Short mmCIF file of C-alpha atoms in Angstrom, two decimals:
data_model
loop_
_atom_site.label_atom_id
_atom_site.label_comp_id
_atom_site.label_asym_id
_atom_site.label_seq_id
_atom_site.Cartn_x
_atom_site.Cartn_y
_atom_site.Cartn_z
CA UNK W 1496 -0.12 149.10 -102.23
CA UNK W 1497 -0.72 148.67 -105.96
CA UNK W 1498 2.61 150.36 -106.68
CA UNK W 1499 4.34 147.26 -105.46
CA UNK W 1500 6.00 145.26 -108.24
CA UNK W 1501 4.83 141.73 -109.01
CA UNK W 1502 6.92 138.67 -109.81
CA UNK W 1503 6.40 135.12 -111.03
CA UNK W 1504 8.70 132.43 -109.62
CA UNK W 1505 8.70 128.82 -110.88
CA UNK W 1506 9.96 125.79 -108.96
CA UNK W 1507 9.33 127.96 -105.92
CA UNK W 1508 8.47 125.16 -103.48
CA UNK W 1509 11.92 124.64 -102.01
CA UNK W 1510 15.61 125.45 -102.18
CA UNK W 1511 16.68 128.31 -104.44
CA UNK W 1512 13.16 129.01 -105.74
CA UNK W 1513 11.65 129.32 -102.24
CA UNK W 1514 14.56 131.52 -101.11
CA UNK W 1515 13.98 133.79 -104.12
CA UNK W 1516 10.26 134.03 -103.30
CA UNK W 1517 11.01 135.01 -99.69
CA UNK W 1518 13.64 137.53 -100.73
CA UNK W 1519 11.36 139.19 -103.30
CA UNK W 1520 8.58 139.28 -100.72
CA UNK W 1521 10.91 141.15 -98.32
CA UNK W 1522 11.65 143.63 -101.11
CA UNK W 1523 7.94 144.34 -101.50
CA UNK W 1524 7.12 142.19 -104.51
CA UNK W 1525 3.73 140.58 -104.83
CA UNK W 1526 4.18 136.95 -105.83
CA UNK W 1527 2.79 134.24 -108.08
CA UNK W 1528 4.48 130.92 -107.33
CA UNK W 1529 4.37 127.48 -108.98
CA UNK W 1530 5.97 124.11 -108.26
CA UNK W 1531 5.16 120.46 -109.01
CA UNK W 1532 4.29 119.88 -105.35
CA UNK W 1533 1.82 121.78 -103.17
CA UNK W 1534 4.69 123.50 -101.36
CA UNK W 1535 4.50 126.65 -103.46
CA UNK W 1536 0.82 126.94 -102.60
CA UNK W 1537 1.71 126.76 -98.89
CA UNK W 1538 4.51 129.29 -99.35
CA UNK W 1539 2.22 131.63 -101.29
CA UNK W 1540 -0.34 131.39 -98.45
CA UNK W 1541 2.36 132.33 -95.97
CA UNK W 1542 3.63 135.27 -98.05
CA UNK W 1543 0.23 136.50 -99.17
CA UNK W 1544 0.62 135.60 -102.84
CA UNK W 1545 -0.87 133.34 -105.47
CA UNK W 1546 0.27 129.71 -105.53
CA UNK W 1547 -0.29 126.97 -108.11
CA UNK W 1548 0.68 123.37 -108.47
CA UNK W 1549 2.18 122.71 -111.91
CA UNK W 1550 5.23 121.96 -114.00
CA UNK W 1551 7.36 124.19 -116.26
CA UNK W 1552 7.50 121.30 -118.72
CA UNK W 1553 3.75 121.68 -119.33
CA UNK W 1554 2.85 124.66 -121.57
CA UNK W 1555 -0.70 124.62 -120.17
CA UNK W 1556 0.58 124.98 -116.59
CA UNK W 1557 2.73 127.97 -117.56
CA UNK W 1558 -0.23 129.63 -119.26
CA UNK W 1559 -2.36 128.98 -116.20
CA UNK W 1560 0.31 130.55 -113.99
CA UNK W 1561 0.60 133.63 -116.19
CA UNK W 1562 -3.18 134.04 -116.28
CA UNK W 1563 -3.44 133.70 -112.51
CA UNK W 1564 -0.61 136.20 -111.97
CA UNK W 1565 -1.91 138.83 -114.38
CA UNK W 1566 -5.45 138.22 -113.13
CA UNK W 1567 -4.36 138.90 -109.55
CA UNK W 1568 -1.95 141.79 -110.08
CA UNK W 1569 -2.72 143.28 -113.51
CA UNK W 1570 0.88 144.02 -114.27
CA UNK W 1571 3.87 141.68 -113.85
CA UNK W 1572 7.35 143.16 -113.60
CA UNK W 1573 9.62 140.19 -113.15
CA UNK W 1574 9.87 136.48 -113.89
CA UNK W 1575 12.27 134.03 -112.28
CA UNK W 1576 12.60 130.85 -114.31
CA UNK W 1577 13.84 128.36 -111.77
CA UNK W 1578 13.58 124.65 -112.52
CA UNK W 1579 14.24 121.19 -111.09
CA UNK W 1580 17.32 119.02 -110.94
CA UNK W 1581 18.46 116.76 -113.71
CA UNK W 1582 17.66 113.09 -113.46
CA UNK W 1583 21.12 111.98 -114.49
CA UNK W 1584 23.15 114.03 -112.07
CA UNK W 1585 25.05 111.69 -109.79
CA UNK W 1586 25.93 114.30 -107.23
CA UNK W 1587 29.47 115.34 -106.78
CA UNK W 1588 31.75 112.31 -106.92
CA UNK W 1589 35.15 113.73 -107.56
CA UNK W 1590 36.74 116.19 -105.23
CA UNK W 1591 38.37 117.81 -108.22
CA UNK W 1592 35.48 119.59 -109.86
CA UNK W 1593 34.96 119.57 -113.65
CA UNK W 1594 37.07 116.72 -114.98
CA UNK W 1595 36.12 113.27 -113.74
CA UNK W 1596 36.40 110.46 -116.31
CA UNK W 1597 35.10 107.99 -113.70
CA UNK W 1598 31.80 109.79 -113.17
CA UNK W 1599 28.94 107.32 -112.83
CA UNK W 1600 26.69 109.45 -115.04
CA UNK W 1601 27.63 107.49 -118.10
CA UNK W 1602 27.34 109.82 -121.04
CA UNK W 1603 26.54 107.38 -123.81
CA UNK W 1604 24.12 105.31 -121.70
CA UNK W 1605 21.68 108.20 -121.44
CA UNK W 1606 18.70 107.36 -123.68
CA UNK W 1607 17.54 109.74 -126.40
CA UNK W 1608 14.25 110.38 -124.60
CA UNK W 1609 16.08 111.70 -121.55
CA UNK W 1610 17.93 114.19 -123.76
CA UNK W 1611 14.56 115.37 -125.04
CA UNK W 1612 13.14 115.56 -121.50
CA UNK W 1613 16.02 117.74 -120.42
CA UNK W 1614 15.50 120.06 -123.37
CA UNK W 1615 11.97 120.51 -121.99
CA UNK W 1616 13.24 121.07 -118.46
CA UNK W 1617 16.22 123.39 -118.98
CA UNK W 1618 15.50 125.30 -122.22
CA UNK W 1619 11.87 125.06 -123.29
CA UNK W 1620 10.73 126.00 -119.77
CA UNK W 1621 12.22 129.43 -120.46
CA UNK W 1622 11.07 129.53 -124.09
CA UNK W 1623 7.49 128.79 -123.06
CA UNK W 1624 7.50 131.37 -120.29
CA UNK W 1625 8.98 133.92 -122.72
CA UNK W 1626 6.24 133.18 -125.24
CA UNK W 1627 3.59 133.68 -122.56
CA UNK W 1628 5.07 136.79 -120.94
CA UNK W 1629 6.64 138.77 -123.80
CA UNK W 1630 3.36 140.27 -125.09
CA UNK W 1631 2.51 141.31 -121.52
CA UNK W 1632 5.90 142.95 -120.95
CA UNK W 1633 5.67 144.75 -124.31
CA UNK W 1634 2.22 146.02 -123.49
CA UNK W 1635 3.42 147.39 -120.16
CA UNK W 1636 6.66 148.95 -121.38
CA UNK W 1637 9.13 146.33 -120.19
CA UNK W 1638 10.07 143.67 -117.71
CA UNK W 1639 12.88 141.42 -116.59
CA UNK W 1640 13.57 137.70 -116.63
CA UNK W 1641 16.19 135.88 -114.61
CA UNK W 1642 16.84 132.24 -115.44
CA UNK W 1643 18.49 130.09 -112.79
CA UNK W 1644 21.09 127.94 -114.50
CA UNK W 1645 24.38 126.32 -113.51
CA UNK W 1646 28.04 127.22 -113.93
CA UNK W 1647 28.60 123.92 -115.76
CA UNK W 1648 26.43 125.32 -118.57
CA UNK W 1649 29.60 127.03 -119.76
CA UNK W 1650 32.28 124.95 -118.05
CA UNK W 1651 31.08 121.36 -118.46
CA UNK W 1652 31.38 118.99 -115.52
CA UNK W 1653 31.32 115.18 -115.83
CA UNK W 1654 28.84 114.56 -113.00
CA UNK W 1655 26.08 116.76 -114.45
CA UNK W 1656 25.78 115.70 -118.08
CA UNK W 1657 22.61 117.67 -118.86
CA UNK W 1658 23.28 120.79 -116.87
CA UNK W 1659 26.61 120.74 -118.67
CA UNK W 1660 25.15 120.48 -122.15
CA UNK W 1661 21.45 121.31 -122.45
CA UNK W 1662 21.86 124.38 -120.26
CA UNK W 1663 24.46 125.72 -122.70
CA UNK W 1664 21.59 126.16 -125.15
CA UNK W 1665 19.87 128.36 -122.56
CA UNK W 1666 22.85 130.73 -122.45
CA UNK W 1667 22.63 131.06 -126.24
CA UNK W 1668 18.87 131.50 -126.12
CA UNK W 1669 19.31 134.28 -123.55
CA UNK W 1670 21.40 136.18 -126.11
CA UNK W 1671 18.97 135.59 -128.97
CA UNK W 1672 16.06 136.73 -126.83
CA UNK W 1673 17.91 139.91 -125.88
CA UNK W 1674 18.80 140.61 -129.51
CA UNK W 1675 15.13 140.60 -130.29
CA UNK W 1676 13.52 142.18 -127.23
CA UNK W 1677 16.07 144.38 -125.44
CA UNK W 1678 14.75 147.29 -127.52
CA UNK W 1679 11.36 146.74 -125.94
CA UNK W 1680 12.94 147.23 -122.53
CA UNK W 1681 12.68 143.56 -121.68
CA UNK W 1682 15.83 142.19 -120.11
CA UNK W 1683 16.75 138.54 -119.77
CA UNK W 1684 19.79 137.25 -117.90
CA UNK W 1685 20.88 133.81 -116.78
CA UNK W 1686 22.54 133.21 -113.42
CA UNK W 1687 25.10 130.42 -113.43
CA UNK W 1688 25.03 128.97 -109.97
CA UNK W 1689 28.00 126.96 -108.69
CA UNK W 1690 27.94 124.93 -105.48
CA UNK W 1691 24.94 125.76 -103.31
CA UNK W 1692 24.55 124.73 -99.69
CA UNK W 1693 22.75 121.48 -100.48
CA UNK W 1694 25.61 120.12 -102.67
CA UNK W 1695 29.16 119.15 -101.75
CA UNK W 1696 31.10 118.74 -98.52
CA UNK W 1697 34.06 120.31 -96.73
CA UNK W 1698 36.58 118.65 -99.02
CA UNK W 1699 34.76 119.88 -102.12
CA UNK W 1700 34.66 123.36 -100.73
CA UNK W 1701 38.38 123.31 -100.05
CA UNK W 1702 38.82 123.48 -103.87
CA UNK W 1703 36.68 126.59 -104.19
CA UNK W 1704 38.25 130.05 -103.93
CA UNK W 1705 35.66 131.06 -101.32
CA UNK W 1706 36.07 127.78 -99.41
CA UNK W 1707 32.32 127.47 -99.07
CA UNK W 1708 29.12 126.93 -101.05
CA UNK W 1709 26.61 129.70 -101.72
CA UNK W 1710 23.66 129.95 -99.36
CA UNK W 1711 20.20 129.90 -100.91
CA UNK W 1712 19.72 133.43 -99.60
CA UNK W 1713 22.71 134.89 -101.39
CA UNK W 1714 21.66 133.32 -104.71
CA UNK W 1715 18.24 134.89 -104.09
CA UNK W 1716 19.81 138.31 -103.45
CA UNK W 1717 21.78 137.97 -106.67
CA UNK W 1718 18.63 137.10 -108.56
CA UNK W 1719 16.82 140.16 -107.17
CA UNK W 1720 19.75 142.34 -108.24
CA UNK W 1721 19.43 141.29 -111.89
CA UNK W 1722 15.70 141.88 -111.80
CA UNK W 1723 16.20 145.39 -110.46
CA UNK W 1724 16.89 148.78 -112.02
CA UNK W 1725 20.46 148.59 -110.73
CA UNK W 1726 21.18 146.37 -113.71
CA UNK W 1727 19.13 148.28 -116.29
CA UNK W 1728 21.89 148.00 -118.94
CA UNK W 1729 22.67 144.32 -118.35
CA UNK W 1730 20.91 141.90 -120.68
CA UNK W 1731 21.62 138.71 -122.60
CA UNK W 1732 24.29 137.82 -120.06
CA UNK W 1733 25.20 134.60 -118.37
CA UNK W 1734 26.46 135.70 -114.98
CA UNK W 1735 28.46 133.43 -112.71
CA UNK W 1736 27.46 133.31 -109.05
CA UNK W 1737 30.01 130.64 -108.20
CA UNK W 1738 32.37 132.12 -105.63
CA UNK W 1739 35.16 132.57 -108.17
CA UNK W 1740 35.28 128.95 -109.24
CA UNK W 1741 35.09 129.13 -113.02
CA UNK W 1742 38.29 129.53 -115.00
CA UNK W 1743 37.37 131.00 -118.40
CA UNK W 1744 38.01 134.70 -119.04
CA UNK G 1386 45.53 98.29 -149.10
CA UNK G 1387 44.59 96.85 -145.72
CA UNK G 1388 46.89 99.37 -144.03
CA UNK G 1389 44.86 102.25 -145.35
CA UNK G 1390 42.83 104.01 -142.66
CA UNK G 1391 39.03 103.82 -142.68
CA UNK G 1392 36.66 106.77 -142.36
CA UNK G 1393 32.91 107.17 -141.97
CA UNK G 1394 31.30 110.36 -143.30
CA UNK G 1395 27.62 111.21 -142.72
CA UNK G 1396 25.57 113.62 -144.83
CA UNK G 1397 28.17 112.82 -147.48
CA UNK G 1398 25.94 113.23 -150.52
CA UNK G 1399 26.90 116.80 -151.32
CA UNK G 1400 28.46 120.02 -150.06
CA UNK G 1401 30.81 119.79 -147.10
CA UNK G 1402 30.23 116.07 -146.56
CA UNK G 1403 31.03 115.16 -150.17
CA UNK G 1404 34.10 117.41 -150.13
CA UNK G 1405 35.32 115.66 -146.94
CA UNK G 1406 34.77 112.27 -148.59
CA UNK G 1407 36.77 113.26 -151.68
CA UNK G 1408 39.58 114.74 -149.62
CA UNK G 1409 39.77 111.66 -147.37
CA UNK G 1410 39.86 109.47 -150.47
CA UNK G 1411 42.73 111.57 -151.87
CA UNK G 1412 44.59 110.99 -148.57
CA UNK G 1413 44.21 107.23 -148.93
CA UNK G 1414 41.28 106.62 -146.58
CA UNK G 1415 38.82 103.84 -147.34
CA UNK G 1416 35.31 105.19 -147.04
CA UNK G 1417 31.84 104.41 -145.71
CA UNK G 1418 29.36 107.13 -146.63
CA UNK G 1419 25.75 107.81 -145.72
CA UNK G 1420 23.17 110.45 -146.65
CA UNK G 1421 19.37 110.61 -146.78
CA UNK G 1422 19.46 110.59 -150.60
CA UNK G 1423 21.10 108.08 -152.99
CA UNK G 1424 23.93 110.51 -153.68
CA UNK G 1425 26.34 109.06 -151.14
CA UNK G 1426 25.83 105.63 -152.73
CA UNK G 1427 26.85 107.07 -156.10
CA UNK G 1428 29.80 108.93 -154.58
CA UNK G 1429 30.95 105.80 -152.73
CA UNK G 1430 30.85 103.87 -156.01
CA UNK G 1431 32.97 106.53 -157.68
CA UNK G 1432 35.52 106.52 -154.84
CA UNK G 1433 35.60 102.75 -154.36
CA UNK G 1434 33.89 102.79 -150.95
CA UNK G 1435 30.60 101.65 -149.49
CA UNK G 1436 27.53 103.88 -149.50
CA UNK G 1437 24.17 103.87 -147.74
CA UNK G 1438 20.96 105.77 -147.86
CA UNK G 1439 20.03 106.67 -144.28
CA UNK G 1440 19.61 109.40 -141.69
CA UNK G 1441 21.72 110.44 -138.69
CA UNK G 1442 18.47 110.96 -136.80
CA UNK G 1443 17.89 107.17 -136.83
CA UNK G 1444 19.99 105.06 -134.46
CA UNK G 1445 19.19 102.00 -136.62
CA UNK G 1446 20.69 103.66 -139.73
CA UNK G 1447 23.82 104.60 -137.82
CA UNK G 1448 24.16 101.07 -136.42
CA UNK G 1449 23.75 99.66 -139.94
CA UNK G 1450 26.42 102.02 -141.28
CA UNK G 1451 28.89 101.20 -138.50
CA UNK G 1452 28.17 97.46 -138.77
CA UNK G 1453 28.74 97.42 -142.53
CA UNK G 1454 31.92 99.46 -142.20
CA UNK G 1455 33.35 96.96 -139.71
CA UNK G 1456 32.29 94.02 -141.84
CA UNK G 1457 33.90 95.50 -144.95
CA UNK G 1458 37.09 96.98 -143.53
CA UNK G 1459 37.49 95.51 -140.03
CA UNK G 1460 38.25 98.85 -138.40
CA UNK G 1461 37.18 102.50 -138.09
CA UNK G 1462 39.84 105.18 -137.67
CA UNK G 1463 37.93 108.35 -138.30
CA UNK G 1464 34.37 109.68 -138.30
CA UNK G 1465 33.11 112.93 -139.76
CA UNK G 1466 29.73 113.75 -138.22
CA UNK G 1467 28.29 116.09 -140.81
CA UNK G 1468 24.57 116.85 -140.80
CA UNK G 1469 21.82 118.79 -142.58
CA UNK G 1470 20.65 122.39 -142.34
CA UNK G 1471 18.17 123.75 -139.88
CA UNK G 1472 14.64 124.35 -141.00
CA UNK G 1473 14.47 127.76 -139.39
CA UNK G 1474 17.62 129.34 -140.82
CA UNK G 1475 17.24 132.56 -142.78
CA UNK G 1476 20.12 132.81 -145.24
CA UNK G 1477 19.15 136.31 -146.38
CA UNK G 1478 19.60 137.71 -142.91
CA UNK G 1479 22.44 139.57 -141.30
CA UNK G 1480 26.05 138.61 -141.73
CA UNK G 1481 29.15 138.71 -139.64
CA UNK G 1482 27.79 140.75 -136.82
CA UNK G 1483 25.83 138.42 -134.62
CA UNK G 1484 23.15 140.94 -133.80
CA UNK G 1485 20.29 141.49 -136.24
CA UNK G 1486 17.07 142.32 -134.49
CA UNK G 1487 15.33 142.62 -137.85
CA UNK G 1488 15.92 138.95 -138.52
CA UNK G 1489 12.76 137.40 -139.82
CA UNK G 1490 13.01 134.64 -137.27
CA UNK G 1491 11.78 135.09 -133.75
CA UNK G 1492 13.07 132.36 -131.47
CA UNK G 1493 9.70 132.38 -129.71
CA UNK G 1494 7.97 131.36 -132.95
CA UNK G 1495 9.94 128.14 -133.29
CA UNK G 1496 7.49 125.40 -132.28
CA UNK G 1497 8.49 122.97 -129.53
CA UNK G 1498 8.67 120.09 -131.99
CA UNK G 1499 11.33 121.90 -134.07
CA UNK G 1500 13.43 122.29 -130.95
CA UNK G 1501 13.23 118.55 -130.46
CA UNK G 1502 13.94 117.88 -134.17
CA UNK G 1503 16.99 120.12 -133.96
CA UNK G 1504 18.18 118.18 -130.90
CA UNK G 1505 17.94 115.00 -132.99
CA UNK G 1506 19.75 116.59 -135.93
CA UNK G 1507 22.53 118.64 -134.32
CA UNK G 1508 23.28 116.83 -131.07
CA UNK G 1509 21.89 113.30 -130.91
CA UNK G 1510 23.40 112.55 -134.36
CA UNK G 1511 26.80 112.78 -132.67
CA UNK G 1512 25.65 111.02 -129.48
CA UNK G 1513 24.29 108.09 -131.51
CA UNK G 1514 27.44 107.79 -133.60
CA UNK G 1515 29.55 107.97 -130.44
CA UNK G 1516 27.51 105.14 -128.89
CA UNK G 1517 28.10 102.95 -131.94
CA UNK G 1518 31.75 103.77 -132.65
CA UNK G 1519 33.27 104.26 -129.19
CA UNK G 1520 33.54 100.51 -128.32
CA UNK G 1521 35.14 99.88 -131.73
CA UNK G 1522 37.72 102.62 -131.27
CA UNK G 1523 38.40 101.50 -127.69
CA UNK G 1524 39.18 97.98 -128.94
CA UNK G 1525 41.47 99.37 -131.63
CA UNK G 1526 43.28 101.61 -129.17
CA UNK G 1527 42.00 104.90 -130.55
CA UNK G 1528 40.36 106.94 -133.26
CA UNK G 1529 39.21 110.44 -134.08
CA UNK G 1530 35.90 112.17 -134.70
CA UNK G 1531 35.24 115.60 -136.15
CA UNK G 1532 31.77 117.12 -135.86
CA UNK G 1533 30.81 119.77 -138.40
CA UNK G 1534 29.17 122.59 -136.46
CA UNK G 1535 28.77 126.34 -136.92
CA UNK G 1536 30.17 129.54 -135.42
CA UNK G 1537 26.73 130.50 -134.17
CA UNK G 1538 27.11 127.64 -131.69
CA UNK G 1539 29.28 130.12 -129.79
CA UNK G 1540 28.25 133.42 -131.36
CA UNK G 1541 24.45 133.16 -131.31
CA UNK G 1542 22.69 134.65 -134.36
CA UNK G 1543 18.97 135.29 -134.64
CA UNK G 1544 19.05 134.15 -138.26
CA UNK G 1545 19.95 130.64 -137.15
CA UNK G 1546 18.03 130.07 -133.91
CA UNK G 1547 18.45 126.29 -133.70
CA UNK G 1548 22.11 126.22 -134.74
CA UNK G 1549 22.65 129.00 -132.21
CA UNK G 1550 21.20 127.05 -129.33
CA UNK G 1551 21.25 123.31 -129.91
CA UNK G 1552 24.73 123.38 -131.46
CA UNK G 1553 25.90 125.07 -128.27
CA UNK G 1554 24.94 121.84 -126.52
CA UNK G 1555 27.28 120.02 -128.91
CA UNK G 1556 30.08 122.39 -127.90
CA UNK G 1557 29.65 121.14 -124.36
CA UNK G 1558 29.10 117.51 -125.28
CA UNK G 1559 32.48 117.39 -127.03
CA UNK G 1560 34.11 118.27 -123.72
CA UNK G 1561 32.16 115.70 -121.69
CA UNK G 1562 32.98 113.03 -124.26
CA UNK G 1563 36.64 113.95 -124.14
CA UNK G 1564 36.69 113.81 -120.32
CA UNK G 1565 35.52 110.23 -120.57
CA UNK G 1566 37.21 108.76 -123.65
CA UNK G 1567 40.33 110.65 -124.60
CA UNK G 1568 42.18 108.34 -122.21
CA UNK G 1569 41.26 105.53 -124.62
CA UNK G 1570 42.95 107.43 -127.44
CA UNK G 1571 39.71 108.74 -128.94
CA UNK G 1572 39.76 112.38 -129.90
CA UNK G 1573 36.61 114.35 -130.70
CA UNK G 1574 36.60 117.97 -131.90
CA UNK G 1575 34.03 120.36 -133.36
CA UNK G 1576 34.68 122.53 -136.41
CA UNK G 1577 32.76 125.79 -136.13
CA UNK G 1578 32.22 126.94 -139.69
CA UNK G 1579 31.44 130.48 -140.76
CA UNK G 1580 30.37 131.35 -144.28
CA UNK G 1581 30.91 128.54 -146.75
CA UNK G 1582 30.93 129.00 -150.52
CA UNK G 1583 28.18 126.46 -151.20
CA UNK G 1584 25.61 129.14 -150.38
CA UNK G 1585 25.15 132.55 -151.99
CA UNK G 1586 25.46 135.57 -149.76
CA UNK G 1587 24.83 139.22 -150.61
CA UNK G 1588 27.95 141.35 -151.25
CA UNK G 1589 27.68 143.17 -147.93
CA UNK G 1590 28.14 139.87 -146.14
CA UNK G 1591 31.74 139.68 -147.30
CA UNK G 1592 32.57 143.04 -145.75
CA UNK G 1593 31.96 141.52 -142.35
CA UNK G 1594 34.46 138.70 -142.87
CA UNK G 1595 38.12 139.63 -142.22
CA UNK G 1596 39.17 137.35 -145.08
CA UNK G 1597 36.64 138.99 -147.37
CA UNK G 1598 35.42 135.69 -148.75
CA UNK G 1599 33.57 132.53 -147.79
CA UNK G 1600 35.44 129.26 -147.20
CA UNK G 1601 35.72 126.88 -150.14
CA UNK G 1602 34.40 123.38 -149.58
CA UNK G 1603 37.89 122.03 -150.18
CA UNK G 1604 39.52 124.10 -147.49
CA UNK G 1605 36.87 123.02 -144.96
CA UNK G 1606 37.58 119.42 -145.95
CA UNK G 1607 41.36 119.88 -145.61
CA UNK G 1608 40.83 121.37 -142.18
CA UNK G 1609 38.57 118.53 -141.13
CA UNK G 1610 41.15 115.95 -142.18
CA UNK G 1611 43.90 117.78 -140.34
CA UNK G 1612 41.99 117.43 -137.07
CA UNK G 1613 41.40 113.73 -137.74
CA UNK G 1614 45.13 113.18 -138.26
CA UNK G 1615 48.18 112.69 -136.08
CA UNK G 1616 49.25 116.32 -136.47
CA UNK G 1617 46.41 117.11 -134.07
CA UNK G 1618 47.21 114.29 -131.63
CA UNK G 1619 47.03 116.54 -128.53
CA UNK G 1620 43.91 118.44 -129.58
CA UNK G 1621 40.70 117.01 -128.10
CA UNK G 1622 37.42 118.41 -126.83
CA UNK G 1623 37.98 121.65 -128.72
CA UNK G 1624 35.65 123.96 -130.58
CA UNK G 1625 37.77 125.12 -133.49
CA UNK G 1626 36.72 128.17 -135.48
CA UNK G 1627 37.16 127.89 -139.25
CA UNK G 1628 35.57 131.21 -140.05
CA UNK G 1629 38.02 133.51 -141.83
CA UNK G 1630 38.46 135.58 -138.68
CA UNK G 1631 34.81 136.41 -137.91
CA UNK G 1632 34.94 135.21 -134.30
CA UNK G 1633 35.62 138.00 -131.78
CA UNK G 1634 35.84 136.17 -128.50
CA UNK G 1635 39.28 135.43 -127.07
#
């Protein structure tokens, strides 16, 4: 029983985060879950794990989560840094993804404080978790992080101004972190998610090579893959899980 | 005289900014310069332009600069968004190769408030200038901006943790801005600089640069002006390496 690996998942109350928690549970992981609502507490009750209410933008909440997780399981093997949606996303307006000069998310109208908030939400969430968990992983001989990001982090899209800009910093941070800690057997990778089942419609999907959005469950399976030993030599990467949508080589 | 184009240069007091100002002056541009020190005021006096003491991290200073430029010259054709250095950079670190695990900096040691300061310095400087200048350029039927950035924006280096992360955001912002405004004739591009000769590097650094030398300030300035000019009229939203061949990605 105690040989089972343990994982922390943030923003685990719904959507991708909840699907990841369920998938890891099926694979035998013991779980510590957090989300701003009480939903991750309910989910943790259902899956037999530890659940907390809290936000990844609050350093104290992250520390509380890490303490609860290590307190319950002793050793943590994996961390999934999932996070919320951006305030300024306007949902998909154009049926021609990426370039939409008429997007309602008006770039220059976004106040400075929202830029700072999104730095907290999409970059410093991971930085704070890395600060809290790196000593633990080093002490126990290694560990793995997966950050859930978006394909527009690398191929900017008009409708998602922050995912398309602030999340680019996360892809760079993922490399810097690996430069420093890969030698300690700590891996960090970022999954760039494209259209997921709760975004887009049939016309949108007709522009995607796979003609459909990803299900939450297949993003979760992908996440588990990059936490596992199957990917023991993969680190510092930003990996597209976008059904073949992105164009860059 | 009134047909001469008008350019704004920030962080123009010295180094790359001052070199851009001098080169623009030599090309016939009329200038509005700003820097946190008095140096851009002195340089503006020398070059027959207007100079201000102010910071790109203050929207009010940028608004003042843009307002005075319009009042003096009636138009703005070009903007060079140059900015300061990052607090956390380690110049005596590794060179060329992006990977140096022995770098003195650990990205986890950078306090949250430095991340936010870097956002103000390397990203919101451009956002603020774009807010102030875009309506002016739209009215005129066009204009061009060049943002001075760094290769580590796309080749992350532990020695420069904030340039390597926050400047990546700028690489994306330039594309979003272009999506929205290039149709109004406004072009924005980023120059990704490698080693520049205003800093001293150890000899081994030069072995990692295909050109075997750092860029001179003048050649950075010439490059910057080229991307502001009509020769680059179909280049927008690009991240352009000016690095002597260091970049490896295709």
